[in-house]
Amino acid sequence: MPYVITEGCVDIMDKSCMEQCPADCIYEGGRMLYINPDECIDCGACEPACPQEAVFHIDLVPEELSDYTAANETFFVEASVRDGGRAAGKINHDAAIVSVLPMRVK
Ligand code: SF4
Ligand code: SF4
């Protein structure tokens, strides 16, 4: 079962999680990063690396952030990207629940 990135990443995107991921399954969208559920090997390395505490195991996503489980899945259906987040670079697409959020001032 994969890990999930949630709202705390929106407009932060410091990529600390990406640097730790041995499966290269974290991809950079327009306003947040997304974990490909088909590529994640469930190692857990990304969770403690996140300064925003935005990463959760899929079974432990807080109720108020539960829409992000589907958001991480649909991102890869809509953006049609796979085979490595580092090579993919920035993808100018976001899940709908992310696109409608007000811009966060860092
Ligand atoms: S759990 Fe491991 S494989 Fe999955 S996204 Fe996090 S670092 Fe990558
Ligand atoms: S470490 Fe957290 S805030 Fe930084 S890019 Fe990854 S999920 Fe987003």
Tab-separated table of N, CA, C and O and ligand atoms in Angstrom, residues 3 20-23 25-26 35 40-46, ligand 1:
chain	number	residue	atom	x	y	z
A	3	TYR	N	2.152	5.381	0.017
A	3	TYR	CA	2.039	6.607	0.815
A	3	TYR	C	1.345	7.675	-0.031
A	3	TYR	O	1.241	7.562	-1.260
A	20	GLN	N	14.723	11.412	-0.949
A	20	GLN	CA	14.813	10.195	-0.144
A	20	GLN	C	14.208	8.970	-0.815
A	20	GLN	O	14.425	7.846	-0.359
A	21	CYS	N	13.438	9.160	-1.856
A	21	CYS	CA	12.640	8.055	-2.411
A	21	CYS	C	13.483	7.106	-3.263
A	21	CYS	O	13.973	7.490	-4.330
A	22	PRO	N	13.643	5.858	-2.833
A	22	PRO	CA	14.454	4.906	-3.601
A	22	PRO	C	13.763	4.407	-4.861
A	22	PRO	O	14.414	3.834	-5.743
A	23	ALA	N	12.471	4.612	-4.965
A	23	ALA	CA	11.718	4.125	-6.123
A	23	ALA	C	11.500	5.225	-7.171
A	23	ALA	O	10.953	4.951	-8.246
A	25	CYS	N	9.379	7.509	-7.281
A	25	CYS	CA	7.954	7.495	-7.639
A	25	CYS	C	7.211	8.740	-7.172
A	25	CYS	O	5.987	8.763	-7.136
A	26	ILE	N	7.972	9.801	-6.803
A	26	ILE	CA	7.364	11.064	-6.401
A	26	ILE	C	7.556	12.063	-7.540
A	26	ILE	O	8.686	12.276	-7.999
A	35	ILE	N	2.561	11.090	-5.202
A	35	ILE	CA	3.175	9.756	-5.185
A	35	ILE	C	2.386	8.832	-6.105
A	35	ILE	O	1.165	8.693	-5.959
A	40	CYS	N	5.089	3.162	-5.852
A	40	CYS	CA	5.550	3.260	-4.461
A	40	CYS	C	5.782	1.872	-3.883
A	40	CYS	O	4.946	0.986	-4.016
A	41	ILE	N	6.945	1.685	-3.232
A	41	ILE	CA	7.279	0.372	-2.661
A	41	ILE	C	7.048	0.349	-1.153
A	41	ILE	O	7.511	-0.561	-0.464
A	42	ASP	N	6.383	1.392	-0.623
A	42	ASP	CA	5.922	1.354	0.766
A	42	ASP	C	7.080	1.339	1.757
A	42	ASP	O	6.990	0.707	2.808
A	43	CYS	N	8.182	2.022	1.436
A	43	CYS	CA	9.354	1.971	2.320
A	43	CYS	C	9.255	2.949	3.478
A	43	CYS	O	9.922	2.796	4.491
A	44	GLY	N	8.472	4.025	3.305
A	44	GLY	CA	8.276	4.989	4.377
A	44	GLY	C	9.341	6.062	4.492
A	44	GLY	O	9.268	6.912	5.388
A	45	ALA	N	10.328	6.085	3.616
A	45	ALA	CA	11.428	7.041	3.739
A	45	ALA	C	10.987	8.495	3.549
A	45	ALA	O	11.600	9.421	4.092
A	46	CYS	N	9.949	8.705	2.790
A	46	CYS	CA	9.497	10.066	2.497
A	46	CYS	C	8.801	10.731	3.684
A	46	CYS	O	8.887	11.957	3.854
B	1	SF4	S1	7.087	5.225	0.720
B	1	SF4	FE1	9.162	4.974	-0.154
B	1	SF4	S2	8.792	4.392	-2.269
B	1	SF4	FE2	6.873	5.236	-1.506
B	1	SF4	S3	6.947	7.392	-2.080
B	1	SF4	FE3	7.758	7.235	0.006
B	1	SF4	S4	9.988	7.072	-0.264
B	1	SF4	FE4	9.020	6.614	-2.251
